[in-house]
Amino acid sequence: MAMTLEQAQRVGYTCLKALLRFAFMVANNLVAIPSYVLYLIMLQPLRMLDSKSFWYIEGVLFKWLLAMVASWGWWAGYTVVEWGDDVKALSEDEAMVLVNHQATGDVCTLMMCLQDKGTVVRQMMWLMDHIFKYTNFGIVSLIHGDFFIRQGRAHRDQQLVLLKEHLEKYYRSRNRKWIVLFPEGGFLRKRRETSQAFAKKNNLPFLKHVTLPRLGATQVILKTLVAPQENGTPAGRDAVLKESKSKGLQWVIDTTIAYPKGDPIDIQTWILGYRQPTVTHVHYRIFPVKDVPAEPEALTDWLYQRFIEKEDLLTHFYETGAFPPLQGQTKAISREMTLSNLWLVGIQSLAFLSGGMWYCIFQYFYHCLF
């Protein structure tokens, strides 16, 4: 069937817009990421004299970088509506955030919807697949202290040991508050069939919208970061609390991401913006960590139950277009998450001004030397 003139114009406009957005993203990365690295190199004397102030500044720069990523989706019309518990009140407490994983756009969605949660973004640690270490943002995550976990049975035990060491070394010394992980261990489309086969073999519920989570990383985080008095487990003594007067990990935030019609946004769409404006829905449930069991078998059951509940939440959402009300509510309440365009423009402008400043500095020293 021949394409009409109007359809051709629409395709042409979409391609041109995608090309311009891609060019802007490349330019954005070329000035913002090197500037982040160079600022922190220049601040190394401060790190030796006052590490707390150094990591405070690093956190502010890190939040700005994540805001730049959020702006690419925001300006394409990819917005967020939030449901369930209000997590803003926990921004100064330590919390573990459990998120279902459907596509690369999940991370971008979190970067956006956590921007208005106080100091959370600059004080959070991410657990992500090791492949992200080799992306353009990898150097930023390495400096910030995120943990890259290698998937696969052959690496599992070693990775959990490395995760424990990483948490003990960096989590409180850099004043981290929230730690974000995807317990499913991969994208839904890649793990669903294996998860369903495992569920059938072990007489577990059949899940379509999520997969059964893996225990390892969750257990290590709880053992390492929970203070002994929280759930009475001796494993909590592994937590390194010398760096601060931290109360330890206090909350688990069960986060469920839902896309209209179950069609997730990937990073390519987020960057190029060729998909029509889309509202992503994010649901939160808060659990006190003292109510989370410490024993492996009980913790496995507890974690499975969270993802069975996610399955029910997503089923309800896909059938009705909304999440169900919280217990005690007669009607579900949603909150539209907003970002300030003026603030985003200011951050982008600062990035390009910083890039120009560093270029002039290097040019000056180059001419002085040569």
PDB file of C-alpha atoms in Angstrom, residues 9-268:
ATOM      1  CA  GLN A   9       5.720  13.980   6.055  1.00  0.00           C
ATOM      2  CA  ARG A  10       4.993  12.464   9.442  1.00  0.00           C
ATOM      3  CA  VAL A  11       7.723   9.834   9.008  1.00  0.00           C
ATOM      4  CA  GLY A  12      10.152  12.471   7.783  1.00  0.00           C
ATOM      5  CA  TYR A  13       9.414  14.708  10.763  1.00  0.00           C
ATOM      6  CA  THR A  14       9.852  11.788  13.189  1.00  0.00           C
ATOM      7  CA  CYS A  15      13.197  10.836  11.629  1.00  0.00           C
ATOM      8  CA  LEU A  16      14.435  14.434  11.673  1.00  0.00           C
ATOM      9  CA  LYS A  17      13.369  14.876  15.289  1.00  0.00           C
ATOM     10  CA  ALA A  18      15.086  11.624  16.257  1.00  0.00           C
ATOM     11  CA  LEU A  19      18.283  12.694  14.476  1.00  0.00           C
ATOM     12  CA  LEU A  20      18.313  16.096  16.202  1.00  0.00           C
ATOM     13  CA  ARG A  21      17.616  14.522  19.596  1.00  0.00           C
ATOM     14  CA  PHE A  22      20.418  12.017  19.085  1.00  0.00           C
ATOM     15  CA  ALA A  23      22.836  14.803  18.125  1.00  0.00           C
ATOM     16  CA  PHE A  24      21.836  16.748  21.238  1.00  0.00           C
ATOM     17  CA  MET A  25      22.278  13.661  23.450  1.00  0.00           C
ATOM     18  CA  VAL A  26      25.771  13.031  22.034  1.00  0.00           C
ATOM     19  CA  ALA A  27      26.757  16.669  22.563  1.00  0.00           C
ATOM     20  CA  ASN A  28      25.243  16.545  26.061  1.00  0.00           C
ATOM     21  CA  ASN A  29      27.330  13.509  26.969  1.00  0.00           C
ATOM     22  CA  LEU A  30      30.490  14.950  25.428  1.00  0.00           C
ATOM     23  CA  VAL A  31      30.348  18.011  27.693  1.00  0.00           C
ATOM     24  CA  ALA A  32      28.578  16.761  30.835  1.00  0.00           C
ATOM     25  CA  ILE A  33      30.431  13.527  31.592  1.00  0.00           C
ATOM     26  CA  PRO A  34      33.991  14.845  31.057  1.00  0.00           C
ATOM     27  CA  SER A  35      33.063  17.940  33.097  1.00  0.00           C
ATOM     28  CA  TYR A  36      31.861  15.724  35.964  1.00  0.00           C
ATOM     29  CA  VAL A  37      35.146  13.798  35.891  1.00  0.00           C
ATOM     30  CA  LEU A  38      37.335  16.916  35.639  1.00  0.00           C
ATOM     31  CA  TYR A  39      35.526  18.726  38.454  1.00  0.00           C
ATOM     32  CA  LEU A  40      36.136  15.739  40.729  1.00  0.00           C
ATOM     33  CA  ILE A  41      39.790  15.511  39.702  1.00  0.00           C
ATOM     34  CA  MET A  42      40.223  19.160  40.641  1.00  0.00           C
ATOM     35  CA  LEU A  43      38.511  18.479  43.979  1.00  0.00           C
ATOM     36  CA  GLN A  44      40.830  15.640  45.039  1.00  0.00           C
ATOM     37  CA  PRO A  45      42.606  17.852  47.637  1.00  0.00           C
ATOM     38  CA  LEU A  46      39.180  18.452  49.245  1.00  0.00           C
ATOM     39  CA  ARG A  47      38.586  14.700  49.295  1.00  0.00           C
ATOM     40  CA  MET A  48      41.722  14.225  51.391  1.00  0.00           C
ATOM     41  CA  LEU A  49      40.889  17.118  53.738  1.00  0.00           C
ATOM     42  CA  ASP A  50      37.119  16.716  54.033  1.00  0.00           C
ATOM     43  CA  SER A  51      35.729  13.626  52.347  1.00  0.00           C
ATOM     44  CA  LYS A  52      32.186  14.352  53.528  1.00  0.00           C
ATOM     45  CA  SER A  53      32.104  17.672  51.652  1.00  0.00           C
ATOM     46  CA  PHE A  54      33.698  16.047  48.605  1.00  0.00           C
ATOM     47  CA  TRP A  55      31.020  13.366  48.359  1.00  0.00           C
ATOM     48  CA  TYR A  56      28.322  15.956  48.960  1.00  0.00           C
ATOM     49  CA  ILE A  57      29.521  17.908  45.900  1.00  0.00           C
ATOM     50  CA  GLU A  58      29.890  14.699  43.897  1.00  0.00           C
ATOM     51  CA  GLY A  59      26.304  13.796  44.794  1.00  0.00           C
ATOM     52  CA  VAL A  60      25.003  17.153  43.567  1.00  0.00           C
ATOM     53  CA  LEU A  61      26.848  16.717  40.250  1.00  0.00           C
ATOM     54  CA  PHE A  62      25.568  13.146  39.996  1.00  0.00           C
ATOM     55  CA  LYS A  63      21.979  14.298  40.527  1.00  0.00           C
ATOM     56  CA  TRP A  64      22.404  16.880  37.762  1.00  0.00           C
ATOM     57  CA  LEU A  65      23.673  14.215  35.374  1.00  0.00           C
ATOM     58  CA  LEU A  66      20.665  12.020  36.127  1.00  0.00           C
ATOM     59  CA  ALA A  67      18.407  15.049  35.633  1.00  0.00           C
ATOM     60  CA  MET A  68      19.889  15.487  32.151  1.00  0.00           C
ATOM     61  CA  VAL A  69      18.943  11.897  31.315  1.00  0.00           C
ATOM     62  CA  ALA A  70      15.468  12.524  32.768  1.00  0.00           C
ATOM     63  CA  SER A  71      15.116  15.633  30.603  1.00  0.00           C
ATOM     64  CA  TRP A  72      15.509  13.636  27.383  1.00  0.00           C
ATOM     65  CA  GLY A  73      12.351  11.670  28.244  1.00  0.00           C
ATOM     66  CA  TRP A  74      10.527  14.596  29.845  1.00  0.00           C
ATOM     67  CA  TRP A  75      10.878  16.748  26.737  1.00  0.00           C
ATOM     68  CA  ALA A  76       9.676  13.847  24.568  1.00  0.00           C
ATOM     69  CA  GLY A  77       6.477  13.638  26.634  1.00  0.00           C
ATOM     70  CA  TYR A  78       7.426  10.520  28.612  1.00  0.00           C
ATOM     71  CA  THR A  79       6.019  11.427  32.009  1.00  0.00           C
ATOM     72  CA  VAL A  80       5.379   9.578  35.266  1.00  0.00           C
ATOM     73  CA  VAL A  81       2.318   9.140  37.483  1.00  0.00           C
ATOM     74  CA  GLU A  82       2.943   7.733  40.968  1.00  0.00           C
ATOM     75  CA  TRP A  83       0.652   5.559  43.084  1.00  0.00           C
ATOM     76  CA  GLY A  84       0.627   3.948  46.503  1.00  0.00           C
ATOM     77  CA  ASP A  85       2.685   5.074  49.482  1.00  0.00           C
ATOM     78  CA  ASP A  86       4.404   8.460  49.459  1.00  0.00           C
ATOM     79  CA  VAL A  87       8.142   7.729  49.696  1.00  0.00           C
ATOM     80  CA  LYS A  88       9.299  11.346  49.987  1.00  0.00           C
ATOM     81  CA  ALA A  89       9.171  11.111  53.780  1.00  0.00           C
ATOM     82  CA  LEU A  90      11.889   8.430  53.666  1.00  0.00           C
ATOM     83  CA  SER A  91      14.431  10.488  51.736  1.00  0.00           C
ATOM     84  CA  GLU A  92      16.707  10.873  54.772  1.00  0.00           C
ATOM     85  CA  ASP A  93      16.346   7.256  55.922  1.00  0.00           C
ATOM     86  CA  GLU A  94      18.179   4.242  54.567  1.00  0.00           C
ATOM     87  CA  ALA A  95      16.048   2.111  52.285  1.00  0.00           C
ATOM     88  CA  MET A  96      16.366  -0.764  49.830  1.00  0.00           C
ATOM     89  CA  VAL A  97      14.330  -0.272  46.642  1.00  0.00           C
ATOM     90  CA  LEU A  98      13.113  -3.435  44.877  1.00  0.00           C
ATOM     91  CA  VAL A  99      12.031  -2.842  41.275  1.00  0.00           C
ATOM     92  CA  ASN A 100      10.562  -5.065  38.568  1.00  0.00           C
ATOM     93  CA  HIS A 101      12.555  -5.022  35.343  1.00  0.00           C
ATOM     94  CA  GLN A 102      11.075  -4.898  31.840  1.00  0.00           C
ATOM     95  CA  ALA A 103      13.458  -2.835  29.693  1.00  0.00           C
ATOM     96  CA  THR A 104      16.398  -0.422  29.756  1.00  0.00           C
ATOM     97  CA  GLY A 105      13.938   2.455  30.099  1.00  0.00           C
ATOM     98  CA  ASP A 106      13.157   1.345  33.670  1.00  0.00           C
ATOM     99  CA  VAL A 107      16.392   2.959  34.865  1.00  0.00           C
ATOM    100  CA  CYS A 108      15.588   6.188  33.027  1.00  0.00           C
ATOM    101  CA  THR A 109      12.106   6.191  34.552  1.00  0.00           C
ATOM    102  CA  LEU A 110      13.598   5.889  38.040  1.00  0.00           C
ATOM    103  CA  MET A 111      16.083   8.664  37.272  1.00  0.00           C
ATOM    104  CA  MET A 112      13.095  10.859  36.464  1.00  0.00           C
ATOM    105  CA  CYS A 113      10.628   9.988  39.202  1.00  0.00           C
ATOM    106  CA  LEU A 114      13.214  10.148  42.008  1.00  0.00           C
ATOM    107  CA  GLN A 115      14.346  13.655  41.055  1.00  0.00           C
ATOM    108  CA  ASP A 116      11.779  15.262  43.354  1.00  0.00           C
ATOM    109  CA  LYS A 117      12.497  12.997  46.348  1.00  0.00           C
ATOM    110  CA  GLY A 118      14.793  15.352  48.246  1.00  0.00           C
ATOM    111  CA  THR A 119      18.417  14.226  48.557  1.00  0.00           C
ATOM    112  CA  VAL A 120      17.698  10.672  47.422  1.00  0.00           C
ATOM    113  CA  VAL A 121      19.184  10.859  43.914  1.00  0.00           C
ATOM    114  CA  ARG A 122      22.565  12.167  44.989  1.00  0.00           C
ATOM    115  CA  GLN A 123      22.797   9.709  47.900  1.00  0.00           C
ATOM    116  CA  MET A 124      21.644   6.520  46.218  1.00  0.00           C
ATOM    117  CA  MET A 125      23.597   3.474  45.101  1.00  0.00           C
ATOM    118  CA  TRP A 126      22.573   1.410  42.082  1.00  0.00           C
ATOM    119  CA  LEU A 127      23.087  -2.305  41.477  1.00  0.00           C
ATOM    120  CA  MET A 128      23.162  -2.941  37.751  1.00  0.00           C
ATOM    121  CA  ASP A 129      24.345  -5.463  35.195  1.00  0.00           C
ATOM    122  CA  HIS A 130      28.096  -5.295  34.550  1.00  0.00           C
ATOM    123  CA  ILE A 131      27.501  -4.511  30.870  1.00  0.00           C
ATOM    124  CA  PHE A 132      26.512  -0.962  31.870  1.00  0.00           C
ATOM    125  CA  LYS A 133      30.088  -0.416  33.039  1.00  0.00           C
ATOM    126  CA  TYR A 134      31.055  -0.167  29.361  1.00  0.00           C
ATOM    127  CA  THR A 135      28.433   2.419  28.410  1.00  0.00           C
ATOM    128  CA  ASN A 136      28.995   6.166  28.238  1.00  0.00           C
ATOM    129  CA  PHE A 137      27.665   6.493  31.802  1.00  0.00           C
ATOM    130  CA  GLY A 138      29.907   3.742  33.149  1.00  0.00           C
ATOM    131  CA  ILE A 139      32.709   6.036  34.319  1.00  0.00           C
ATOM    132  CA  VAL A 140      30.189   8.157  36.247  1.00  0.00           C
ATOM    133  CA  SER A 141      28.721   5.113  38.020  1.00  0.00           C
ATOM    134  CA  LEU A 142      32.192   3.807  38.843  1.00  0.00           C
ATOM    135  CA  ILE A 143      33.181   7.090  40.472  1.00  0.00           C
ATOM    136  CA  HIS A 144      29.844   7.411  42.272  1.00  0.00           C
ATOM    137  CA  GLY A 145      30.304   3.933  43.743  1.00  0.00           C
ATOM    138  CA  ASP A 146      27.548   1.920  42.086  1.00  0.00           C
ATOM    139  CA  PHE A 147      27.998  -1.841  41.918  1.00  0.00           C
ATOM    140  CA  PHE A 148      28.141  -3.766  38.647  1.00  0.00           C
ATOM    141  CA  ILE A 149      27.015  -7.350  39.121  1.00  0.00           C
ATOM    142  CA  ARG A 150      27.915 -10.134  36.705  1.00  0.00           C
ATOM    143  CA  GLN A 151      25.024 -12.501  35.993  1.00  0.00           C
ATOM    144  CA  GLY A 152      25.292 -16.256  35.668  1.00  0.00           C
ATOM    145  CA  ARG A 153      25.563 -19.240  38.003  1.00  0.00           C
ATOM    146  CA  ALA A 154      29.343 -19.475  37.511  1.00  0.00           C
ATOM    147  CA  HIS A 155      29.857 -15.960  38.922  1.00  0.00           C
ATOM    148  CA  ARG A 156      27.084 -15.870  41.544  1.00  0.00           C
ATOM    149  CA  ASP A 157      28.981 -16.755  44.731  1.00  0.00           C
ATOM    150  CA  GLN A 158      31.965 -14.559  43.920  1.00  0.00           C
ATOM    151  CA  GLN A 159      29.721 -11.625  43.009  1.00  0.00           C
ATOM    152  CA  LEU A 160      27.900 -11.804  46.322  1.00  0.00           C
ATOM    153  CA  VAL A 161      31.210 -11.693  48.207  1.00  0.00           C
ATOM    154  CA  LEU A 162      32.288  -8.701  46.133  1.00  0.00           C
ATOM    155  CA  LEU A 163      28.943  -6.999  46.775  1.00  0.00           C
ATOM    156  CA  LYS A 164      29.351  -7.390  50.544  1.00  0.00           C
ATOM    157  CA  GLU A 165      32.870  -5.944  50.391  1.00  0.00           C
ATOM    158  CA  HIS A 166      31.664  -3.089  48.200  1.00  0.00           C
ATOM    159  CA  LEU A 167      28.867  -2.163  50.604  1.00  0.00           C
ATOM    160  CA  GLU A 168      31.173  -2.254  53.613  1.00  0.00           C
ATOM    161  CA  LYS A 169      33.723  -0.061  51.863  1.00  0.00           C
ATOM    162  CA  TYR A 170      31.560   2.536  50.112  1.00  0.00           C
ATOM    163  CA  TYR A 171      27.962   2.642  51.330  1.00  0.00           C
ATOM    164  CA  ARG A 172      28.319   4.617  54.535  1.00  0.00           C
ATOM    165  CA  SER A 173      31.702   6.187  53.882  1.00  0.00           C
ATOM    166  CA  ARG A 174      29.963   8.039  51.024  1.00  0.00           C
ATOM    167  CA  ASN A 175      26.774   8.649  53.017  1.00  0.00           C
ATOM    168  CA  ARG A 176      24.503   6.586  50.798  1.00  0.00           C
ATOM    169  CA  LYS A 177      20.825   6.347  51.755  1.00  0.00           C
ATOM    170  CA  TRP A 178      18.898   4.291  49.190  1.00  0.00           C
ATOM    171  CA  ILE A 179      20.129   1.239  47.314  1.00  0.00           C
ATOM    172  CA  VAL A 180      18.275   0.248  44.129  1.00  0.00           C
ATOM    173  CA  LEU A 181      18.237  -3.274  42.728  1.00  0.00           C
ATOM    174  CA  PHE A 182      16.282  -5.381  40.240  1.00  0.00           C
ATOM    175  CA  PRO A 183      15.885  -8.779  41.975  1.00  0.00           C
ATOM    176  CA  GLU A 184      14.604 -10.541  38.856  1.00  0.00           C
ATOM    177  CA  GLY A 185      18.164 -10.488  37.521  1.00  0.00           C
ATOM    178  CA  GLY A 186      17.243  -9.520  33.967  1.00  0.00           C
ATOM    179  CA  PHE A 187      14.559  -8.253  31.630  1.00  0.00           C
ATOM    180  CA  LEU A 188      11.084  -9.788  31.800  1.00  0.00           C
ATOM    181  CA  ARG A 189      11.107 -10.949  28.171  1.00  0.00           C
ATOM    182  CA  LYS A 190      14.385 -12.809  28.687  1.00  0.00           C
ATOM    183  CA  ARG A 191      13.616 -14.481  32.010  1.00  0.00           C
ATOM    184  CA  ARG A 192       9.869 -15.141  31.849  1.00  0.00           C
ATOM    185  CA  GLU A 193       9.997 -18.598  30.224  1.00  0.00           C
ATOM    186  CA  THR A 194      12.722 -19.864  32.574  1.00  0.00           C
ATOM    187  CA  SER A 195      10.921 -18.434  35.588  1.00  0.00           C
ATOM    188  CA  GLN A 196       7.619 -20.037  34.623  1.00  0.00           C
ATOM    189  CA  ALA A 197       9.322 -23.407  34.153  1.00  0.00           C
ATOM    190  CA  PHE A 198      10.929 -23.082  37.604  1.00  0.00           C
ATOM    191  CA  ALA A 199       7.580 -22.111  39.125  1.00  0.00           C
ATOM    192  CA  LYS A 200       5.836 -25.128  37.580  1.00  0.00           C
ATOM    193  CA  LYS A 201       8.556 -27.476  38.803  1.00  0.00           C
ATOM    194  CA  ASN A 202       8.385 -26.104  42.352  1.00  0.00           C
ATOM    195  CA  ASN A 203       4.597 -25.653  42.591  1.00  0.00           C
ATOM    196  CA  LEU A 204       4.835 -21.848  42.652  1.00  0.00           C
ATOM    197  CA  PRO A 205       2.358 -19.368  41.108  1.00  0.00           C
ATOM    198  CA  PHE A 206       2.396 -18.856  37.345  1.00  0.00           C
ATOM    199  CA  LEU A 207       3.516 -15.265  36.673  1.00  0.00           C
ATOM    200  CA  LYS A 208       3.098 -13.375  33.390  1.00  0.00           C
ATOM    201  CA  HIS A 209       3.985  -9.770  34.190  1.00  0.00           C
ATOM    202  CA  VAL A 210       6.994 -10.378  36.448  1.00  0.00           C
ATOM    203  CA  THR A 211       9.406 -13.231  37.134  1.00  0.00           C
ATOM    204  CA  LEU A 212      10.376 -14.925  40.379  1.00  0.00           C
ATOM    205  CA  PRO A 213      13.135 -12.885  42.049  1.00  0.00           C
ATOM    206  CA  ARG A 214      16.585 -14.085  43.059  1.00  0.00           C
ATOM    207  CA  LEU A 215      17.540 -13.984  46.707  1.00  0.00           C
ATOM    208  CA  GLY A 216      21.323 -13.435  46.695  1.00  0.00           C
ATOM    209  CA  ALA A 217      21.812  -9.666  46.429  1.00  0.00           C
ATOM    210  CA  THR A 218      18.800  -8.891  48.637  1.00  0.00           C
ATOM    211  CA  GLN A 219      20.092 -11.157  51.384  1.00  0.00           C
ATOM    212  CA  VAL A 220      23.604  -9.675  51.248  1.00  0.00           C
ATOM    213  CA  ILE A 221      22.241  -6.121  51.460  1.00  0.00           C
ATOM    214  CA  LEU A 222      20.085  -6.952  54.472  1.00  0.00           C
ATOM    215  CA  LYS A 223      22.899  -8.786  56.270  1.00  0.00           C
ATOM    216  CA  THR A 224      25.382  -6.005  55.622  1.00  0.00           C
ATOM    217  CA  LEU A 225      23.322  -2.869  56.112  1.00  0.00           C
ATOM    218  CA  VAL A 226      20.678  -3.716  58.702  1.00  0.00           C
ATOM    219  CA  ALA A 227      21.647  -2.699  62.239  1.00  0.00           C
ATOM    220  CA  PRO A 228      21.491  -5.603  64.762  1.00  0.00           C
ATOM    221  CA  GLN A 229      18.529  -4.191  66.674  1.00  0.00           C
ATOM    222  CA  GLU A 230      16.303  -3.928  63.581  1.00  0.00           C
ATOM    223  CA  ASN A 231      15.328  -7.565  63.134  1.00  0.00           C
ATOM    224  CA  GLY A 232      17.336  -9.288  65.823  1.00  0.00           C
ATOM    225  CA  THR A 233      19.635 -11.118  63.442  1.00  0.00           C
ATOM    226  CA  PRO A 234      23.311 -11.559  64.368  1.00  0.00           C
ATOM    227  CA  ALA A 235      24.086 -11.104  60.658  1.00  0.00           C
ATOM    228  CA  GLY A 236      23.302  -7.441  61.134  1.00  0.00           C
ATOM    229  CA  ARG A 237      26.593  -7.138  62.986  1.00  0.00           C
ATOM    230  CA  ASP A 238      28.323  -7.330  59.624  1.00  0.00           C
ATOM    231  CA  ALA A 239      27.164  -3.784  59.010  1.00  0.00           C
ATOM    232  CA  VAL A 240      29.920  -1.215  59.214  1.00  0.00           C
ATOM    233  CA  LEU A 241      28.405   1.566  61.276  1.00  0.00           C
ATOM    234  CA  LYS A 242      31.643   3.211  62.348  1.00  0.00           C
ATOM    235  CA  GLU A 243      31.481   5.779  59.580  1.00  0.00           C
ATOM    236  CA  SER A 244      28.355   7.464  60.933  1.00  0.00           C
ATOM    237  CA  LYS A 245      25.630   7.301  63.546  1.00  0.00           C
ATOM    238  CA  SER A 246      23.410   5.528  61.033  1.00  0.00           C
ATOM    239  CA  LYS A 247      20.401   3.603  62.285  1.00  0.00           C
ATOM    240  CA  GLY A 248      21.042   1.093  59.542  1.00  0.00           C
ATOM    241  CA  LEU A 249      18.700   0.094  56.763  1.00  0.00           C
ATOM    242  CA  GLN A 250      15.176   0.928  57.951  1.00  0.00           C
ATOM    243  CA  TRP A 251      12.819   0.394  55.006  1.00  0.00           C
ATOM    244  CA  VAL A 252      12.144  -1.736  51.958  1.00  0.00           C
ATOM    245  CA  ILE A 253      10.397   0.164  49.159  1.00  0.00           C
ATOM    246  CA  ASP A 254       8.663  -2.250  46.810  1.00  0.00           C
ATOM    247  CA  THR A 255       8.454  -0.398  43.488  1.00  0.00           C
ATOM    248  CA  THR A 256       6.359  -1.578  40.541  1.00  0.00           C
ATOM    249  CA  ILE A 257       6.711   0.014  37.111  1.00  0.00           C
ATOM    250  CA  ALA A 258       3.824  -0.324  34.652  1.00  0.00           C
ATOM    251  CA  TYR A 259       3.659   0.813  31.029  1.00  0.00           C
ATOM    252  CA  PRO A 260       0.410   1.284  29.096  1.00  0.00           C
ATOM    253  CA  LYS A 261      -0.581  -1.994  27.428  1.00  0.00           C
ATOM    254  CA  GLY A 262       2.572  -3.571  28.875  1.00  0.00           C
ATOM    255  CA  ASP A 263       4.715  -1.955  26.188  1.00  0.00           C
ATOM    256  CA  PRO A 264       7.917  -0.812  27.955  1.00  0.00           C
ATOM    257  CA  ILE A 265      10.126   2.080  26.900  1.00  0.00           C
ATOM    258  CA  ASP A 266      13.719   1.207  26.014  1.00  0.00           C
ATOM    259  CA  ILE A 267      16.736   3.516  26.114  1.00  0.00           C
ATOM    260  CA  GLN A 268      16.650   4.023  22.333  1.00  0.00           C
TER     261      GLN A 268
END
